Every structure is written in C-alpha cells, then in structure tokens.
C-alpha cells in the first residue's frame, strides 16, 4: 500500500503517537546498536533488523533467542538502553514532526513509546522536539507492543474511548498494537506501508491538524 495519494479526513478525540520512526528518525542508532548485538550472538543482522522496530528490546530478544532466560534478556536490554540513551548521533526529527506537535498544543495527545523515560527524553531532545505532557513509556506497561496495553493506557490517561483515538505508528508491532486496541492507525514512513494501516503517509508534512468545536480533532491527510 503506497502513501495515500487521495486526501483523507479522519476525526478523533485524541491522538496517540509512537516516537521512533514516527516523530524521530533514530534508525542510524538502532542499526548500530542492534547489529553489534546480532554479531555478538551469531545472528544475521538483516534478520534482526526485521524484528526490533517497535518492540521493547527484551521483547525483541525473546523473539530472536526464544530459549534464553527472561532474566538474561532483561539484563541485556538494560545495558542496551544505556548505550542507546548515550548515542544520539544522527537522531533527527521525521520531516514535519515539529510543526505537527506544535499544531497539537492544547489538544488531547500522548506519546506511547517502547523506549523508557531516559531514552525517549534523550531522543526527543536530540531531535529538537517537545515532549507531550502525557507519556506512556516502557516503565508504564507490563507488555510490549504488539500488545495493545500502551495505547489503551494512553487513551485512559487522556480520558478518551479507544475507538475515538487515532494512532500514528511506523512499525508492524506498533500498527498491530493500535489495531488490537480498537483504534484507527496512520502509518508513517516506508516500513508502515507493508502492515496495512488505515492510512499511510510518507512523513508528517502530509498531515494537517484542525481543532473542532467541542474538543474534537480533524486530520487532513495526503
């Protein structure tokens, strides 16, 4: 499915925003960290990269090394989070992200990311983007995407019914999580188009936000 060519209008009460690949381009860091990890464990780097986007690190490890104890994955994940937080070389905004976030000021929205507080703060700062007031991070949930817990928690914190939320996501795991939460999904970037979001955009320059009387949000896409 290519990026939406014909303009589409969606209405919502709240927006739930992934970070990596959606607001922030951190691919350079993710590639560096995970390819080193793949080499240490004798895994094919290309195959590893097909799994890791959108999930918490320990959840990716559980898929890639299914026989390894959970405790080892958690310990390994903690080390990698520290590496990722310290490495912001090449972290930039997704085109249109700054203007998109500015247009959401005063409207219900939340960041829902598989990163923890430290990593999400480091990457948003490195990209020069403001952090939404409501944030659901790795510490906030018991299950990683593609489980819908994070998106459902974001909707609950905003006091909005899941069916009235629109998710912005780039990864297969994230799009699956949004769908499982009963939400519509706008796919952002080239990865998203392979996972059948409701609407796909090249980047956030293709999205315009309009506040609607009574607290609604109208999205003009395409």
Short mmCIF file of C-alpha atoms in Angstrom, two decimals:
data_model
loop_
_atom_site.label_atom_id
_atom_site.label_comp_id
_atom_site.label_asym_id
_atom_site.label_seq_id
_atom_site.Cartn_x
_atom_site.Cartn_y
_atom_site.Cartn_z
CA UNK A 1 0.00 0.00 0.00
CA UNK A 2 1.63 3.29 -1.08
CA UNK A 3 1.36 6.55 0.81
CA UNK A 4 -2.13 7.98 0.50
CA UNK A 5 -2.49 9.83 -2.80
CA UNK A 6 -6.11 10.99 -2.44
CA UNK A 7 -6.69 13.30 0.54
CA UNK A 8 -8.36 11.59 3.50
CA UNK A 9 -10.08 13.19 6.51
CA UNK A 10 -10.19 11.43 9.89
CA UNK A 11 -11.85 12.70 13.04
CA UNK A 12 -10.77 11.80 16.56
CA UNK A 13 -10.94 12.88 20.18
CA UNK A 14 -7.24 12.14 20.85
CA UNK A 15 -4.03 11.16 19.07
CA UNK A 16 -1.56 8.57 20.34
CA UNK A 17 1.94 8.98 18.93
CA UNK A 18 4.76 6.48 18.68
CA UNK A 19 8.25 8.01 18.80
CA UNK A 20 10.96 6.13 16.88
CA UNK A 21 10.24 6.18 13.16
CA UNK A 22 7.13 8.29 13.70
CA UNK A 23 8.34 11.53 15.30
CA UNK A 24 12.07 10.82 15.50
CA UNK A 25 14.35 9.20 12.94
CA UNK A 26 16.69 7.13 15.12
CA UNK A 27 17.41 4.45 12.53
CA UNK A 28 21.15 5.15 12.50
CA UNK A 29 21.47 4.45 16.23
CA UNK A 30 19.14 1.45 16.18
CA UNK A 31 21.14 -0.08 13.32
CA UNK A 32 24.47 0.46 15.12
CA UNK A 33 23.33 -0.95 18.46
CA UNK A 34 21.35 -3.93 17.21
CA UNK A 35 23.80 -5.02 14.53
CA UNK A 36 26.53 -5.13 17.18
CA UNK A 37 24.20 -7.19 19.36
CA UNK A 38 23.44 -9.54 16.45
CA UNK A 39 27.13 -10.07 15.80
CA UNK A 40 27.79 -10.88 19.47
CA UNK A 41 25.10 -13.57 19.35
CA UNK A 42 25.93 -15.01 15.94
CA UNK A 43 22.70 -13.78 14.33
CA UNK A 44 22.13 -12.32 10.89
CA UNK A 45 21.92 -8.54 11.24
CA UNK A 46 19.38 -8.12 8.44
CA UNK A 47 17.05 -10.66 10.04
CA UNK A 48 17.43 -9.00 13.44
CA UNK A 49 16.51 -5.62 12.00
CA UNK A 50 13.23 -7.08 10.70
CA UNK A 51 12.19 -7.80 14.30
CA UNK A 52 13.42 -5.00 16.53
CA UNK A 53 11.44 -1.95 15.36
CA UNK A 54 8.54 -1.01 17.63
CA UNK A 55 9.17 -3.53 20.43
CA UNK A 56 10.92 -3.14 23.76
CA UNK A 57 14.41 -4.59 23.49
CA UNK A 58 13.80 -7.57 25.79
CA UNK A 59 10.70 -8.48 23.77
CA UNK A 60 12.75 -8.46 20.57
CA UNK A 61 15.35 -10.66 22.25
CA UNK A 62 12.65 -13.12 23.29
CA UNK A 63 11.63 -13.47 19.63
CA UNK A 64 15.20 -13.78 18.38
CA UNK A 65 16.54 -16.02 21.17
CA UNK A 66 13.44 -17.91 22.33
CA UNK A 67 15.34 -20.34 24.55
CA UNK A 68 17.22 -17.69 26.51
CA UNK A 69 16.04 -16.98 30.09
CA UNK A 70 13.95 -13.85 30.58
CA UNK A 71 16.38 -12.58 33.21
CA UNK A 72 19.21 -12.54 30.67
CA UNK A 73 17.08 -10.63 28.18
CA UNK A 74 16.16 -8.04 30.81
CA UNK A 75 19.78 -7.57 31.86
CA UNK A 76 20.93 -7.32 28.24
CA UNK A 77 18.14 -4.87 27.50
CA UNK A 78 19.19 -2.62 30.40
CA UNK A 79 22.74 -2.46 29.02
CA UNK A 80 21.50 -1.68 25.52
CA UNK A 81 19.14 1.03 26.75
CA UNK A 82 22.10 2.75 28.38
CA UNK A 83 24.04 2.51 25.09
CA UNK A 84 21.13 3.87 23.09
CA UNK A 85 20.50 6.73 25.50
CA UNK A 86 24.14 7.82 25.29
CA UNK A 87 24.25 7.59 21.48
CA UNK A 88 22.22 10.32 19.78
CA UNK A 89 24.48 10.74 16.74
CA UNK A 90 22.24 11.01 13.69
CA UNK A 91 18.97 11.34 15.63
CA UNK A 92 16.77 13.86 13.78
CA UNK A 93 13.10 14.71 13.50
CA UNK A 94 10.87 13.00 10.97
CA UNK A 95 10.03 15.74 8.42
CA UNK A 96 7.09 17.76 9.68
CA UNK A 97 7.25 16.44 13.27
CA UNK A 98 7.96 19.78 14.95
CA UNK A 99 5.12 21.57 13.17
CA UNK A 100 2.80 18.60 13.76
CA UNK A 101 3.46 18.62 17.51
CA UNK A 102 3.03 22.40 17.64
CA UNK A 103 -0.37 22.04 15.99
CA UNK A 104 -1.42 19.65 18.77
CA UNK A 105 -0.82 22.16 21.55
CA UNK A 106 -3.94 22.25 23.72
CA UNK A 107 -5.41 19.14 22.05
CA UNK A 108 -5.53 15.67 23.67
CA UNK A 109 -2.49 13.66 22.64
CA UNK A 110 0.09 11.36 24.21
CA UNK A 111 3.42 9.79 23.42
CA UNK A 112 3.20 5.97 23.52
CA UNK A 113 6.67 4.53 23.08
CA UNK A 114 8.57 1.31 23.73
CA UNK A 115 11.50 3.45 24.91
CA UNK A 116 11.95 4.20 28.60
CA UNK A 117 11.86 7.69 30.11
CA UNK A 118 15.60 8.31 29.73
CA UNK A 119 15.78 7.15 26.12
CA UNK A 120 12.61 8.91 24.98
CA UNK A 121 13.76 12.15 26.62
CA UNK A 122 17.23 11.90 25.05
CA UNK A 123 15.92 11.23 21.56
CA UNK A 124 13.17 13.86 21.58
CA UNK A 125 15.69 16.43 22.88
CA UNK A 126 18.27 15.40 20.26
CA UNK A 127 15.67 15.88 17.53
CA UNK A 128 14.63 19.25 18.97
CA UNK A 129 11.07 18.13 19.66
CA UNK A 130 8.88 18.96 22.67
CA UNK A 131 7.77 16.07 24.88
CA UNK A 132 3.98 15.70 25.16
CA UNK A 133 2.64 16.21 28.68
CA UNK A 134 1.16 12.69 28.70
CA UNK A 135 3.71 9.92 28.08
CA UNK A 136 3.37 6.15 28.23
CA UNK A 137 6.87 4.65 28.28
CA UNK A 138 8.39 1.21 28.84
CA UNK A 139 8.15 1.68 32.61
CA UNK A 140 4.39 2.24 32.34
CA UNK A 141 3.40 -1.13 30.88
CA UNK A 142 3.75 -4.82 31.59
CA UNK A 143 3.67 -5.91 27.95
CA UNK A 144 5.46 -4.57 24.89
CA UNK A 145 3.90 -3.76 21.53
CA UNK A 146 2.31 -5.58 19.67
CA UNK A 147 0.30 -5.90 22.90
CA UNK A 148 -2.23 -3.02 22.99
CA UNK A 149 -1.62 -2.16 26.66
CA UNK A 150 0.35 1.01 25.97
CA UNK A 151 -2.24 2.50 23.64
CA UNK A 152 -5.11 1.55 25.92
CA UNK A 153 -3.28 3.17 28.83
CA UNK A 154 -2.71 6.31 26.78
CA UNK A 155 -6.40 6.55 25.95
CA UNK A 156 -7.33 6.00 29.60
CA UNK A 157 -4.94 8.73 30.80
CA UNK A 158 -6.48 11.15 28.32
CA UNK A 159 -10.00 10.05 29.31
CA UNK A 160 -10.92 9.13 25.74
CA UNK A 161 -12.60 5.97 24.46
CA UNK A 162 -10.16 3.83 22.43
CA UNK A 163 -12.47 3.93 19.40
CA UNK A 164 -12.13 7.73 19.38
CA UNK A 165 -8.32 7.63 19.20
CA UNK A 166 -6.07 7.69 16.15
CA UNK A 167 -2.62 6.11 16.42
CA UNK A 168 0.46 7.27 14.50
CA UNK A 169 2.92 4.41 14.01
CA UNK A 170 5.72 3.21 11.74
CA UNK A 171 6.33 -0.44 12.71
CA UNK A 172 4.49 -3.70 12.27
CA UNK A 173 4.42 -4.28 16.01
CA UNK A 174 3.05 -0.81 16.67
CA UNK A 175 0.41 -0.98 13.96
CA UNK A 176 -0.72 -4.38 15.29
CA UNK A 177 -0.92 -2.89 18.80
CA UNK A 178 -3.06 0.01 17.60
CA UNK A 179 -5.41 -2.31 15.77
CA UNK A 180 -5.67 -4.63 18.80
CA UNK A 181 -6.62 -1.59 20.88
CA UNK A 182 -9.55 -0.94 18.53
CA UNK A 183 -8.02 2.25 17.15
CA UNK A 184 -7.51 3.59 13.66
CA UNK A 185 -3.88 3.78 12.57
CA UNK A 186 -1.99 6.27 10.41
CA UNK A 187 1.17 4.59 9.16
CA UNK A 188 4.23 6.83 8.87
CA UNK A 189 7.12 6.08 6.51
CA UNK A 190 8.23 3.23 4.30
CA UNK A 191 8.08 0.47 6.96
CA UNK A 192 4.45 1.18 7.75
CA UNK A 193 3.02 0.58 4.30
CA UNK A 194 3.71 -3.17 4.50
CA UNK A 195 1.49 -3.59 7.58
CA UNK A 196 -1.83 -2.26 6.26
CA UNK A 197 -2.51 0.82 8.38
CA UNK A 198 -5.81 2.56 7.71
CA UNK A 199 -3.96 5.43 6.02
CA UNK A 200 -0.29 5.78 5.06
CA UNK A 201 1.85 8.91 4.77
CA UNK A 202 5.41 9.45 3.63
CA UNK A 203 6.06 11.70 6.64
CA UNK A 204 4.27 14.20 8.85
CA UNK A 205 4.36 17.00 6.28
CA UNK A 206 1.36 15.18 4.78
CA UNK A 207 -0.76 15.68 7.91
CA UNK A 208 -2.65 18.83 8.87
CA UNK A 209 -4.44 19.13 12.22
CA UNK A 210 -7.64 21.11 12.70
CA UNK A 211 -9.29 21.67 16.08
CA UNK A 212 -13.05 21.06 16.01
CA UNK A 213 -15.57 22.80 18.23
CA UNK A 214 -16.37 20.67 21.26
CA UNK A 215 -12.88 19.25 21.61
CA UNK A 216 -12.56 17.09 18.52
CA UNK A 217 -9.62 16.78 16.15
CA UNK A 218 -9.89 16.68 12.36
CA UNK A 219 -6.91 15.24 10.47
CA UNK A 220 -6.37 16.18 6.84
CA UNK A 221 -4.08 13.56 5.37
CA UNK A 222 -2.42 13.44 1.98
#
